[in-house]
PDB file of C-alpha atoms and ligand atoms in Angstrom:
ATOM      1  CA  MET J 934      -0.004  -0.009  -0.006  1.00  0.00           C
ATOM      2  CA  ARG J 935       1.574   3.239  -1.162  1.00  0.00           C
ATOM      3  CA  VAL J 936       1.140   6.178   1.233  1.00  0.00           C
ATOM      4  CA  VAL J 937       2.188   9.579  -0.161  1.00  0.00           C
ATOM      5  CA  ARG J 938       2.480  12.569   2.142  1.00  0.00           C
ATOM      6  CA  ILE J 939       1.415  15.842   0.507  1.00  0.00           C
ATOM      7  CA  SER J 940       2.285  18.990   2.475  1.00  0.00           C
ATOM      8  CA  VAL J 941      -0.402  21.635   2.025  1.00  0.00           C
ATOM      9  CA  PRO J 942      -0.021  25.264   3.229  1.00  0.00           C
ATOM     10  CA  THR J 943      -2.508  26.767   5.707  1.00  0.00           C
ATOM     11  CA  PRO J 944      -3.043  30.354   6.804  1.00  0.00           C
ATOM     12  CA  PHE J 945      -2.828  29.182  10.409  1.00  0.00           C
ATOM     13  CA  TYR J 946      -0.112  29.456  13.007  1.00  0.00           C
ATOM     14  CA  VAL J 947       0.380  25.678  12.967  1.00  0.00           C
ATOM     15  CA  GLY J 948       1.919  25.883   9.477  1.00  0.00           C
ATOM     16  CA  PRO J 949       1.377  23.305   6.694  1.00  0.00           C
ATOM     17  CA  VAL J 950      -0.989  20.374   7.140  1.00  0.00           C
ATOM     18  CA  ASN J 951      -0.342  16.820   5.843  1.00  0.00           C
ATOM     19  CA  VAL J 952      -2.706  15.205   3.387  1.00  0.00           C
ATOM     20  CA  TYR J 953      -2.089  11.482   2.864  1.00  0.00           C
ATOM     21  CA  LEU J 954      -2.770   9.926  -0.489  1.00  0.00           C
ATOM     22  CA  ILE J 955      -3.431   6.178  -0.416  1.00  0.00           C
ATOM     23  CA  ALA J 956      -2.432   5.343  -3.971  1.00  0.00           C
ATOM     24  CA  GLU J 957      -4.669   2.257  -4.181  1.00  0.00           C
ATOM     25  CA  ASP J 958      -8.029   1.447  -5.607  1.00  0.00           C
ATOM     26  CA  PRO J 959     -10.317   3.177  -4.552  1.00  0.00           C
ATOM     27  CA  LEU J 960      -8.051   6.220  -4.686  1.00  0.00           C
ATOM     28  CA  THR J 961      -8.306   7.825  -1.234  1.00  0.00           C
ATOM     29  CA  ILE J 962      -7.041  10.935   0.500  1.00  0.00           C
ATOM     30  CA  ILE J 963      -6.917  11.278   4.286  1.00  0.00           C
ATOM     31  CA  ASP J 964      -7.613  14.959   5.109  1.00  0.00           C
ATOM     32  CA  THR J 965      -7.780  17.716   2.487  1.00  0.00           C
ATOM     33  CA  GLY J 966      -6.247  21.003   3.627  1.00  0.00           C
ATOM     34  CA  PRO J 967      -8.061  24.289   4.188  1.00  0.00           C
ATOM     35  CA  LYS J 968     -10.228  26.032   1.622  1.00  0.00           C
ATOM     36  CA  THR J 969      -7.678  28.338   0.029  1.00  0.00           C
ATOM     37  CA  LYS J 970      -6.341  28.600  -3.499  1.00  0.00           C
ATOM     38  CA  GLU J 971      -2.802  27.898  -2.289  1.00  0.00           C
ATOM     39  CA  ALA J 972      -3.981  24.689  -0.594  1.00  0.00           C
ATOM     40  CA  ILE J 973      -5.901  23.263  -3.555  1.00  0.00           C
ATOM     41  CA  ASP J 974      -2.992  24.128  -5.871  1.00  0.00           C
ATOM     42  CA  ALA J 975      -0.591  22.286  -3.556  1.00  0.00           C
ATOM     43  CA  LEU J 976      -2.932  19.312  -3.325  1.00  0.00           C
ATOM     44  CA  ARG J 977      -3.302  19.180  -7.113  1.00  0.00           C
ATOM     45  CA  ALA J 978       0.479  19.381  -7.577  1.00  0.00           C
ATOM     46  CA  GLY J 979       1.095  16.646  -5.001  1.00  0.00           C
ATOM     47  CA  LEU J 980      -1.438  14.357  -6.670  1.00  0.00           C
ATOM     48  CA  ARG J 981       0.010  15.050 -10.093  1.00  0.00           C
ATOM     49  CA  ALA J 982       3.526  14.212  -8.874  1.00  0.00           C
ATOM     50  CA  ALA J 983       2.143  10.871  -7.719  1.00  0.00           C
ATOM     51  CA  GLY J 984       0.467  10.313 -11.116  1.00  0.00           C
ATOM     52  CA  PHE J 985      -3.125  11.286 -10.331  1.00  0.00           C
ATOM     53  CA  LEU J 986      -5.676  14.028 -10.856  1.00  0.00           C
ATOM     54  CA  LEU J 987      -7.939  15.493  -8.224  1.00  0.00           C
ATOM     55  CA  SER J 988     -10.858  14.078 -10.177  1.00  0.00           C
ATOM     56  CA  ASP J 989      -9.478  10.530  -9.750  1.00  0.00           C
ATOM     57  CA  ILE J 990     -10.193  10.607  -6.007  1.00  0.00           C
ATOM     58  CA  ARG J 991     -12.979   8.226  -4.986  1.00  0.00           C
ATOM     59  CA  ARG J 992     -12.861   8.573  -1.212  1.00  0.00           C
ATOM     60  CA  ILE J 993     -12.116  11.452   1.200  1.00  0.00           C
ATOM     61  CA  VAL J 994     -11.470  10.383   4.781  1.00  0.00           C
ATOM     62  CA  LEU J 995     -11.226  13.025   7.511  1.00  0.00           C
ATOM     63  CA  THR J 996      -9.184  12.436  10.680  1.00  0.00           C
ATOM     64  CA  HIS J 997     -11.203  15.243  12.285  1.00  0.00           C
ATOM     65  CA  ALA J 998     -13.139  18.306  11.231  1.00  0.00           C
ATOM     66  CA  HIS J 999     -10.787  21.200  11.983  1.00  0.00           C
ATOM     67  CA  GLU J1000     -10.687  23.655   9.080  1.00  0.00           C
ATOM     68  CA  ASP J1001      -7.059  22.955   8.164  1.00  0.00           C
ATOM     69  CA  HIS J1002      -7.907  19.259   7.699  1.00  0.00           C
ATOM     70  CA  CYS J1003     -11.448  19.279   6.247  1.00  0.00           C
ATOM     71  CA  GLY J1004     -11.755  22.637   4.498  1.00  0.00           C
ATOM     72  CA  LEU J1005     -11.536  21.365   0.936  1.00  0.00           C
ATOM     73  CA  ALA J1006     -13.687  18.260   1.396  1.00  0.00           C
ATOM     74  CA  ARG J1007     -16.636  19.648  -0.557  1.00  0.00           C
ATOM     75  CA  ALA J1008     -14.540  21.153  -3.342  1.00  0.00           C
ATOM     76  CA  VAL J1009     -12.624  17.885  -3.841  1.00  0.00           C
ATOM     77  CA  ARG J1010     -15.791  15.800  -3.646  1.00  0.00           C
ATOM     78  CA  ASP J1011     -17.502  17.953  -6.269  1.00  0.00           C
ATOM     79  CA  GLU J1012     -14.561  17.942  -8.634  1.00  0.00           C
ATOM     80  CA  ALA J1013     -14.139  14.188  -8.175  1.00  0.00           C
ATOM     81  CA  LYS J1014     -17.823  13.668  -9.065  1.00  0.00           C
ATOM     82  CA  ASN J1015     -19.240  12.690  -5.735  1.00  0.00           C
ATOM     83  CA  ALA J1016     -16.364  10.913  -4.095  1.00  0.00           C
ATOM     84  CA  GLU J1017     -17.466   9.602  -0.722  1.00  0.00           C
ATOM     85  CA  VAL J1018     -16.663  11.739   2.358  1.00  0.00           C
ATOM     86  CA  LEU J1019     -16.167   9.903   5.686  1.00  0.00           C
ATOM     87  CA  VAL J1020     -15.872  11.350   9.189  1.00  0.00           C
ATOM     88  CA  HIS J1021     -16.669  10.137  12.697  1.00  0.00           C
ATOM     89  CA  GLU J1022     -20.145  11.029  13.928  1.00  0.00           C
ATOM     90  CA  TRP J1023     -18.773  12.761  17.011  1.00  0.00           C
ATOM     91  CA  GLU J1024     -17.339  15.510  14.806  1.00  0.00           C
ATOM     92  CA  THR J1025     -20.807  17.006  14.346  1.00  0.00           C
ATOM     93  CA  GLY J1026     -19.910  20.150  16.277  1.00  0.00           C
ATOM     94  CA  HIS J1027     -17.219  21.070  13.800  1.00  0.00           C
ATOM     95  CA  ARG J1028     -18.118  19.434  10.545  1.00  0.00           C
ATOM     96  CA  HIS J1029     -20.872  21.903   9.634  1.00  0.00           C
ATOM     97  CA  SER J1030     -18.127  24.509   9.637  1.00  0.00           C
ATOM     98  CA  ARG J1031     -19.680  26.196  12.622  1.00  0.00           C
ATOM     99  CA  LEU J1032     -19.302  25.624  16.298  1.00  0.00           C
ATOM    100  CA  GLU J1033     -22.571  25.119  18.076  1.00  0.00           C
ATOM    101  CA  TYR J1034     -22.160  28.635  19.286  1.00  0.00           C
ATOM    102  CA  GLU J1035     -24.540  28.644  22.237  1.00  0.00           C
ATOM    103  CA  GLU J1036     -23.074  25.384  23.600  1.00  0.00           C
ATOM    104  CA  HIS J1037     -19.550  26.718  23.342  1.00  0.00           C
ATOM    105  CA  ARG J1038     -20.589  30.000  24.916  1.00  0.00           C
ATOM    106  CA  GLN J1039     -21.899  28.152  27.944  1.00  0.00           C
ATOM    107  CA  LEU J1040     -18.633  26.212  28.281  1.00  0.00           C
ATOM    108  CA  LEU J1041     -16.661  29.441  28.139  1.00  0.00           C
ATOM    109  CA  VAL J1042     -18.927  31.107  30.729  1.00  0.00           C
ATOM    110  CA  ARG J1043     -18.447  28.140  33.029  1.00  0.00           C
ATOM    111  CA  ALA J1044     -14.683  28.478  32.549  1.00  0.00           C
ATOM    112  CA  GLY J1045     -14.907  32.086  33.797  1.00  0.00           C
ATOM    113  CA  VAL J1046     -14.047  33.719  30.467  1.00  0.00           C
ATOM    114  CA  PRO J1047     -15.185  37.383  30.557  1.00  0.00           C
ATOM    115  CA  GLU J1048     -17.967  38.447  28.195  1.00  0.00           C
ATOM    116  CA  GLU J1049     -15.784  40.694  26.014  1.00  0.00           C
ATOM    117  CA  GLU J1050     -13.265  37.853  25.535  1.00  0.00           C
ATOM    118  CA  ILE J1051     -16.023  35.465  24.497  1.00  0.00           C
ATOM    119  CA  GLU J1052     -17.166  38.040  21.945  1.00  0.00           C
ATOM    120  CA  MET J1053     -13.592  38.325  20.643  1.00  0.00           C
ATOM    121  CA  MET J1054     -13.270  34.545  20.379  1.00  0.00           C
ATOM    122  CA  ARG J1055     -16.544  34.443  18.416  1.00  0.00           C
ATOM    123  CA  ARG J1056     -15.282  37.051  15.938  1.00  0.00           C
ATOM    124  CA  MET J1057     -12.047  35.159  15.602  1.00  0.00           C
ATOM    125  CA  TYR J1058     -13.926  31.950  14.882  1.00  0.00           C
ATOM    126  CA  ASP J1059     -16.011  33.725  12.259  1.00  0.00           C
ATOM    127  CA  GLY J1060     -12.706  34.477  10.538  1.00  0.00           C
ATOM    128  CA  VAL J1061     -11.509  30.877  10.746  1.00  0.00           C
ATOM    129  CA  ARG J1062     -14.635  29.199   9.393  1.00  0.00           C
ATOM    130  CA  GLN J1063     -14.267  30.797   5.975  1.00  0.00           C
ATOM    131  CA  TYR J1064     -11.534  28.192   5.438  1.00  0.00           C
ATOM    132  CA  ALA J1065     -13.969  25.283   5.296  1.00  0.00           C
ATOM    133  CA  ASP J1066     -17.105  24.518   3.315  1.00  0.00           C
ATOM    134  CA  SER J1067     -19.920  22.970   5.272  1.00  0.00           C
ATOM    135  CA  LEU J1068     -21.505  19.667   4.384  1.00  0.00           C
ATOM    136  CA  ALA J1069     -24.880  18.493   5.600  1.00  0.00           C
ATOM    137  CA  ASP J1070     -25.154  15.361   7.742  1.00  0.00           C
ATOM    138  CA  HIS J1071     -26.430  13.223   4.857  1.00  0.00           C
ATOM    139  CA  GLU J1072     -23.363  14.135   2.770  1.00  0.00           C
ATOM    140  CA  TYR J1073     -21.070  12.217   5.111  1.00  0.00           C
ATOM    141  CA  ALA J1074     -20.676   8.505   5.675  1.00  0.00           C
ATOM    142  CA  PRO J1075     -19.692   7.594   9.235  1.00  0.00           C
ATOM    143  CA  LEU J1076     -16.354   6.149  10.288  1.00  0.00           C
ATOM    144  CA  TRP J1077     -16.874   3.336  12.805  1.00  0.00           C
ATOM    145  CA  ASP J1078     -14.332   2.256  15.353  1.00  0.00           C
ATOM    146  CA  GLU J1079     -12.730  -1.118  14.482  1.00  0.00           C
ATOM    147  CA  ASN J1080     -14.209  -1.167  10.958  1.00  0.00           C
ATOM    148  CA  GLU J1081     -11.923  -1.303   7.958  1.00  0.00           C
ATOM    149  CA  LEU J1082     -11.359   0.896   4.955  1.00  0.00           C
ATOM    150  CA  GLN J1083     -10.995  -1.636   2.166  1.00  0.00           C
ATOM    151  CA  PHE J1084      -8.503  -1.290  -0.695  1.00  0.00           C
ATOM    152  CA  ALA J1085      -7.675  -3.550  -3.636  1.00  0.00           C
ATOM    153  CA  SER J1086      -4.584  -4.911  -1.892  1.00  0.00           C
ATOM    154  CA  GLY J1087      -5.324  -4.527   1.806  1.00  0.00           C
ATOM    155  CA  SER J1088      -7.122  -2.435   4.361  1.00  0.00           C
ATOM    156  CA  LEU J1089      -6.752   0.226   7.033  1.00  0.00           C
ATOM    157  CA  ARG J1090      -8.312  -0.367  10.419  1.00  0.00           C
ATOM    158  CA  ILE J1091     -10.270   2.594  11.798  1.00  0.00           C
ATOM    159  CA  LEU J1092      -9.430   3.513  15.387  1.00  0.00           C
ATOM    160  CA  HIS J1093     -11.580   6.087  17.123  1.00  0.00           C
ATOM    161  CA  THR J1094      -8.961   8.081  19.108  1.00  0.00           C
ATOM    162  CA  PRO J1095     -10.813  10.965  20.786  1.00  0.00           C
ATOM    163  CA  GLY J1096      -9.004  13.707  22.678  1.00  0.00           C
ATOM    164  CA  HIS J1097      -7.811  16.450  20.348  1.00  0.00           C
ATOM    165  CA  THR J1098     -11.473  16.478  19.229  1.00  0.00           C
ATOM    166  CA  PRO J1099     -14.263  14.057  20.248  1.00  0.00           C
ATOM    167  CA  GLY J1100     -14.437  12.354  16.845  1.00  0.00           C
ATOM    168  CA  SER J1101     -10.725  12.189  15.971  1.00  0.00           C
ATOM    169  CA  CYS J1102      -9.813   8.941  14.206  1.00  0.00           C
ATOM    170  CA  SER J1103      -6.559   7.154  13.359  1.00  0.00           C
ATOM    171  CA  PHE J1104      -5.942   4.543  10.688  1.00  0.00           C
ATOM    172  CA  LEU J1105      -3.756   1.478  11.177  1.00  0.00           C
ATOM    173  CA  ARG J1106      -2.227  -0.687   8.482  1.00  0.00           C
ATOM    174  CA  GLU J1107      -1.744  -3.911  10.350  1.00  0.00           C
ATOM    175  CA  ALA J1108       0.590  -5.539   7.824  1.00  0.00           C
ATOM    176  CA  ASP J1109       3.480  -3.250   8.872  1.00  0.00           C
ATOM    177  CA  ARG J1110       1.854  -1.397  11.812  1.00  0.00           C
ATOM    178  CA  THR J1111       2.003   2.032  10.175  1.00  0.00           C
ATOM    179  CA  LEU J1112      -0.427   4.523  11.560  1.00  0.00           C
ATOM    180  CA  ILE J1113      -2.028   7.673  10.165  1.00  0.00           C
ATOM    181  CA  ALA J1114      -3.016   9.598  13.288  1.00  0.00           C
ATOM    182  CA  GLY J1115      -4.104  13.126  12.361  1.00  0.00           C
ATOM    183  CA  ASP J1116      -3.556  15.577  15.213  1.00  0.00           C
ATOM    184  CA  CYS J1117      -3.538  12.767  17.791  1.00  0.00           C
ATOM    185  CA  VAL J1118       0.232  12.374  17.278  1.00  0.00           C
ATOM    186  CA  LEU J1119       2.422  15.303  16.265  1.00  0.00           C
ATOM    187  CA  LYS J1120       6.177  15.215  16.180  1.00  0.00           C
ATOM    188  CA  ARG J1121       6.980  18.630  17.574  1.00  0.00           C
ATOM    189  CA  ILE J1122       3.892  19.828  19.400  1.00  0.00           C
ATOM    190  CA  THR J1123       1.952  18.234  22.220  1.00  0.00           C
ATOM    191  CA  PRO J1124      -1.568  18.122  20.766  1.00  0.00           C
ATOM    192  CA  ASN J1125      -4.056  20.465  22.393  1.00  0.00           C
ATOM    193  CA  PRO J1126      -7.223  18.878  23.771  1.00  0.00           C
ATOM    194  CA  VAL J1127      -9.668  21.431  22.412  1.00  0.00           C
ATOM    195  CA  LEU J1128     -12.619  22.542  24.560  1.00  0.00           C
ATOM    196  CA  SER J1129     -15.693  20.850  23.082  1.00  0.00           C
ATOM    197  CA  PRO J1130     -19.215  19.951  24.116  1.00  0.00           C
ATOM    198  CA  ASP J1131     -19.701  16.258  24.839  1.00  0.00           C
ATOM    199  CA  PRO J1132     -21.290  14.764  21.688  1.00  0.00           C
ATOM    200  CA  LEU J1133     -23.496  12.515  23.794  1.00  0.00           C
ATOM    201  CA  ASN J1134     -24.671  15.383  26.015  1.00  0.00           C
ATOM    202  CA  PRO J1135     -23.859  18.863  24.636  1.00  0.00           C
ATOM    203  CA  ALA J1136     -24.708  20.511  27.946  1.00  0.00           C
ATOM    204  CA  ARG J1137     -21.575  18.891  29.351  1.00  0.00           C
ATOM    205  CA  ARG J1138     -18.040  19.257  28.202  1.00  0.00           C
ATOM    206  CA  PHE J1139     -16.031  16.498  26.692  1.00  0.00           C
ATOM    207  CA  PRO J1140     -13.387  15.077  29.073  1.00  0.00           C
ATOM    208  CA  SER J1141     -10.773  15.667  26.425  1.00  0.00           C
ATOM    209  CA  LEU J1142      -7.521  15.074  28.267  1.00  0.00           C
ATOM    210  CA  ALA J1143      -8.658  11.876  30.017  1.00  0.00           C
ATOM    211  CA  GLU J1144      -9.946  10.587  26.662  1.00  0.00           C
ATOM    212  CA  TYR J1145      -6.726  11.621  24.966  1.00  0.00           C
ATOM    213  CA  LEU J1146      -4.558   9.675  27.400  1.00  0.00           C
ATOM    214  CA  VAL J1147      -6.722   6.570  26.786  1.00  0.00           C
ATOM    215  CA  SER J1148      -6.340   7.049  23.024  1.00  0.00           C
ATOM    216  CA  LEU J1149      -2.574   7.377  23.314  1.00  0.00           C
ATOM    217  CA  ALA J1150      -2.395   4.193  25.352  1.00  0.00           C
ATOM    218  CA  ARG J1151      -4.523   2.437  22.773  1.00  0.00           C
ATOM    219  CA  LEU J1152      -2.206   3.527  19.966  1.00  0.00           C
ATOM    220  CA  ARG J1153       0.785   2.434  21.982  1.00  0.00           C
ATOM    221  CA  ALA J1154      -0.767  -1.037  22.315  1.00  0.00           C
ATOM    222  CA  CYS J1155      -0.649  -1.246  18.499  1.00  0.00           C
ATOM    223  CA  SER J1156       3.190  -0.878  18.662  1.00  0.00           C
ATOM    224  CA  PRO J1157       3.291   1.392  15.645  1.00  0.00           C
ATOM    225  CA  THR J1158       6.514   1.329  13.671  1.00  0.00           C
ATOM    226  CA  LEU J1159       5.788   4.599  11.851  1.00  0.00           C
ATOM    227  CA  VAL J1160       3.249   7.287  12.592  1.00  0.00           C
ATOM    228  CA  TYR J1161       2.089   9.848  10.045  1.00  0.00           C
ATOM    229  CA  GLY J1162       0.793  12.892  11.917  1.00  0.00           C
ATOM    230  CA  GLY J1163      -1.402  15.761  10.814  1.00  0.00           C
ATOM    231  CA  HIS J1164       1.484  18.232  10.763  1.00  0.00           C
ATOM    232  CA  GLY J1165       5.253  17.820  10.359  1.00  0.00           C
ATOM    233  CA  ASP J1166       7.439  14.806   9.711  1.00  0.00           C
ATOM    234  CA  PRO J1167       6.482  11.177  10.433  1.00  0.00           C
ATOM    235  CA  VAL J1168       7.334   9.782  13.874  1.00  0.00           C
ATOM    236  CA  HIS J1169       9.647   6.755  13.866  1.00  0.00           C
ATOM    237  CA  ASP J1170       9.895   6.373  17.628  1.00  0.00           C
ATOM    238  CA  PHE J1171       6.387   6.453  19.002  1.00  0.00           C
ATOM    239  CA  GLU J1172       7.476   4.909  22.302  1.00  0.00           C
ATOM    240  CA  GLU J1173       9.815   7.847  23.002  1.00  0.00           C
ATOM    241  CA  LEU J1174       7.121  10.356  22.028  1.00  0.00           C
ATOM    242  CA  PHE J1175       4.536   8.579  24.151  1.00  0.00           C
ATOM    243  CA  HIS J1176       6.740   8.965  27.231  1.00  0.00           C
ATOM    244  CA  ARG J1177       7.522  12.564  26.346  1.00  0.00           C
ATOM    245  CA  TYR J1178       3.777  13.331  26.092  1.00  0.00           C
ATOM    246  CA  PHE J1179       3.086  11.667  29.443  1.00  0.00           C
ATOM    247  CA  ARG J1180       5.870  13.586  31.133  1.00  0.00           C
ATOM    248  CA  ALA J1181       4.571  16.831  29.637  1.00  0.00           C
ATOM    249  CA  VAL J1182       1.045  16.092  30.871  1.00  0.00           C
ATOM    250  CA  GLN J1183       2.291  15.249  34.366  1.00  0.00           C
ATOM    251  CA  GLN J1184       4.418  18.370  34.523  1.00  0.00           C
ATOM    252  CA  ARG J1185       1.502  20.526  33.452  1.00  0.00           C
ATOM    253  CA  GLN J1186      -0.760  18.788  35.979  1.00  0.00           C
ATOM    254  CA  GLY J1187       1.644  19.792  38.702  1.00  0.00           C
ATOM    255  CA  GLU J1188       1.791  23.353  37.397  1.00  0.00           C
ATOM    256  CA  VAL J1189      -1.999  23.655  37.169  1.00  0.00           C
ATOM    257  CA  ILE J1190      -2.625  22.179  40.618  1.00  0.00           C
ATOM    258  CA  GLY J1191      -0.042  24.641  41.982  1.00  0.00           C
ATOM    259  CA  LEU J1192      -2.049  27.537  40.561  1.00  0.00           C
ATOM    260  CA  VAL J1193      -5.222  26.504  42.396  1.00  0.00           C
ATOM    261  CA  LYS J1194      -5.402  28.829  45.401  1.00  0.00           C
ATOM    262  CA  LYS J1195      -7.448  28.695  48.606  1.00  0.00           C
ATOM    263  CA  SER J1196      -9.446  31.736  47.517  1.00  0.00           C
ATOM    264  CA  GLY J1197     -10.538  29.836  44.400  1.00  0.00           C
ATOM    265  CA  VAL J1198      -9.590  30.205  40.718  1.00  0.00           C
ATOM    266  CA  THR J1199     -11.425  29.786  37.402  1.00  0.00           C
ATOM    267  CA  ALA J1200     -10.038  28.030  34.341  1.00  0.00           C
ATOM    268  CA  TRP J1201      -9.620  31.502  32.820  1.00  0.00           C
ATOM    269  CA  ASP J1202      -7.424  32.602  35.752  1.00  0.00           C
ATOM    270  CA  VAL J1203      -5.299  29.496  35.302  1.00  0.00           C
ATOM    271  CA  ALA J1204      -5.055  30.044  31.524  1.00  0.00           C
ATOM    272  CA  LEU J1205      -3.842  33.651  32.035  1.00  0.00           C
ATOM    273  CA  ALA J1206      -1.291  32.586  34.642  1.00  0.00           C
ATOM    274  CA  MET J1207       0.075  29.844  32.386  1.00  0.00           C
ATOM    275  CA  PHE J1208       0.027  31.792  29.130  1.00  0.00           C
ATOM    276  CA  PRO J1209       0.191  35.520  30.022  1.00  0.00           C
ATOM    277  CA  ASN J1210       1.141  36.489  26.460  1.00  0.00           C
ATOM    278  CA  ALA J1211      -1.429  34.439  24.548  1.00  0.00           C
ATOM    279  CA  ASP J1212      -3.340  36.472  21.980  1.00  0.00           C
ATOM    280  CA  ASP J1213      -6.458  35.834  19.792  1.00  0.00           C
ATOM    281  CA  VAL J1214      -6.732  32.134  18.811  1.00  0.00           C
ATOM    282  CA  HIS J1215      -4.211  31.237  21.463  1.00  0.00           C
ATOM    283  CA  ARG J1216      -6.476  32.572  24.229  1.00  0.00           C
ATOM    284  CA  PHE J1217      -9.055  29.953  23.274  1.00  0.00           C
ATOM    285  CA  LEU J1218      -6.390  27.227  23.144  1.00  0.00           C
ATOM    286  CA  ALA J1219      -5.038  28.433  26.514  1.00  0.00           C
ATOM    287  CA  VAL J1220      -8.495  28.111  28.087  1.00  0.00           C
ATOM    288  CA  SER J1221      -8.879  24.672  26.453  1.00  0.00           C
ATOM    289  CA  GLU J1222      -5.608  23.548  27.958  1.00  0.00           C
ATOM    290  CA  ALA J1223      -6.464  24.901  31.407  1.00  0.00           C
ATOM    291  CA  VAL J1224      -9.967  23.321  31.413  1.00  0.00           C
ATOM    292  CA  ALA J1225      -8.575  19.997  30.174  1.00  0.00           C
ATOM    293  CA  HIS J1226      -6.012  19.862  32.967  1.00  0.00           C
ATOM    294  CA  LEU J1227      -8.364  21.068  35.676  1.00  0.00           C
ATOM    295  CA  ASP J1228     -10.923  18.436  34.598  1.00  0.00           C
ATOM    296  CA  LEU J1229      -8.321  15.698  34.820  1.00  0.00           C
ATOM    297  CA  ALA J1230      -7.035  16.868  38.232  1.00  0.00           C
ATOM    298  CA  HIS J1231     -10.604  17.114  39.487  1.00  0.00           C
ATOM    299  CA  SER J1232     -11.525  13.646  38.169  1.00  0.00           C
ATOM    300  CA  GLU J1233      -8.575  12.294  40.163  1.00  0.00           C
ATOM    301  CA  ARG J1234      -9.731  14.260  43.234  1.00  0.00           C
ATOM    302  CA  LYS J1235      -6.550  16.314  43.360  1.00  0.00           C
ATOM    303  CA  ILE J1236      -8.566  19.576  43.423  1.00  0.00           C
ATOM    304  CA  ALA J1237     -12.104  20.527  44.464  1.00  0.00           C
ATOM    305  CA  LEU J1238     -14.784  22.203  42.340  1.00  0.00           C
ATOM    306  CA  GLU J1239     -17.539  24.618  43.398  1.00  0.00           C
ATOM    307  CA  LEU J1240     -20.153  26.477  41.383  1.00  0.00           C
ATOM    308  CA  LYS J1241     -20.353  30.236  41.782  1.00  0.00           C
ATOM    309  CA  GLY J1242     -23.380  31.245  39.768  1.00  0.00           C
ATOM    310  CA  PRO J1243     -22.770  29.853  36.276  1.00  0.00           C
ATOM    311  CA  THR J1244     -18.976  29.758  36.792  1.00  0.00           C
ATOM    312  CA  GLU J1245     -16.843  26.876  38.054  1.00  0.00           C
ATOM    313  CA  VAL J1246     -14.323  27.734  40.760  1.00  0.00           C
ATOM    314  CA  TYR J1247     -11.496  25.366  41.684  1.00  0.00           C
ATOM    315  CA  LYS J1248     -10.022  25.103  45.191  1.00  0.00           C
ATOM    316  CA  PRO J1249      -7.388  22.863  46.756  1.00  0.00           C
ATOM    317  CA  ALA J1250      -8.653  19.404  47.691  1.00  0.00           C
ATOM    318  CA  THR J1251      -9.678  19.193  51.321  1.00  0.00           C
TER     319      THR J1251
HETATM  320 ZN1   ZN T1043      -6.856  19.696  14.752  1.00  0.00          ZN
HETATM  321 ZN1   ZN T1044      -4.249  20.153  12.655  1.00  0.00          ZN
END
């Protein structure tokens, strides 16, 4: 099975995104790049270098529905005359190219984010969503955990690996234990568990970091020999990276618990203390990171949680 990495530029801070071409019948791409002219040109050029046209694509598989990964899904599908688009059902919040705004707002209020910051984050998100076309529910086919994507000469096993987003998926080729993992595994960056409503109960938030650690352990149990991530170079030593991630999580847990004062702190207070210089999109990611770590510490009873009106306030465990 021939896997070709195509690096596609994005207008985002993260830099280029990886699209993976599975040069097999049915011709498949995993992720697409954002909806920009530069991205579709790069995708076209990458396909051409591998001997294909965009219109040859029969199947578009999305690791998750962030704009840099899914933005071109509709354009590619249309040019490829109704290629199939697959994504996990838990990506609903993102895949319409809009956050369920009211649900997110409530999560941000609970995290103690001030009203004017929430308004700024909304405006920022309005800017980001232009980089993806929306598709209706019936235009997607679902990815199911433990099912297989079939190809003429083999298959990829679908692994639901939530954490970065609720519906993030990875794809394992068992013959040589190579893995395509989207933003679940990145060589240089520790993936951010992004603040999301729980797909099963949108009034609650998704326990992203706890889920992420389970997903990482599950990937580790596959003993991958090579991991293709959503950004940057492939990872040859997953075991080393796994331990590095766990150390980073533990270190941050210590840091976050240390910021929880007797007088009580919100996730927003913790985010500002950890990332005093974060601006625009990074404020949202900073809050995501703070909430994810506070949730994990609270679930392990290392800190206490009280409600103050609509806002959650954390205090040292008693
Ligand atoms: Zn992502
Ligand atoms: Zn990404």
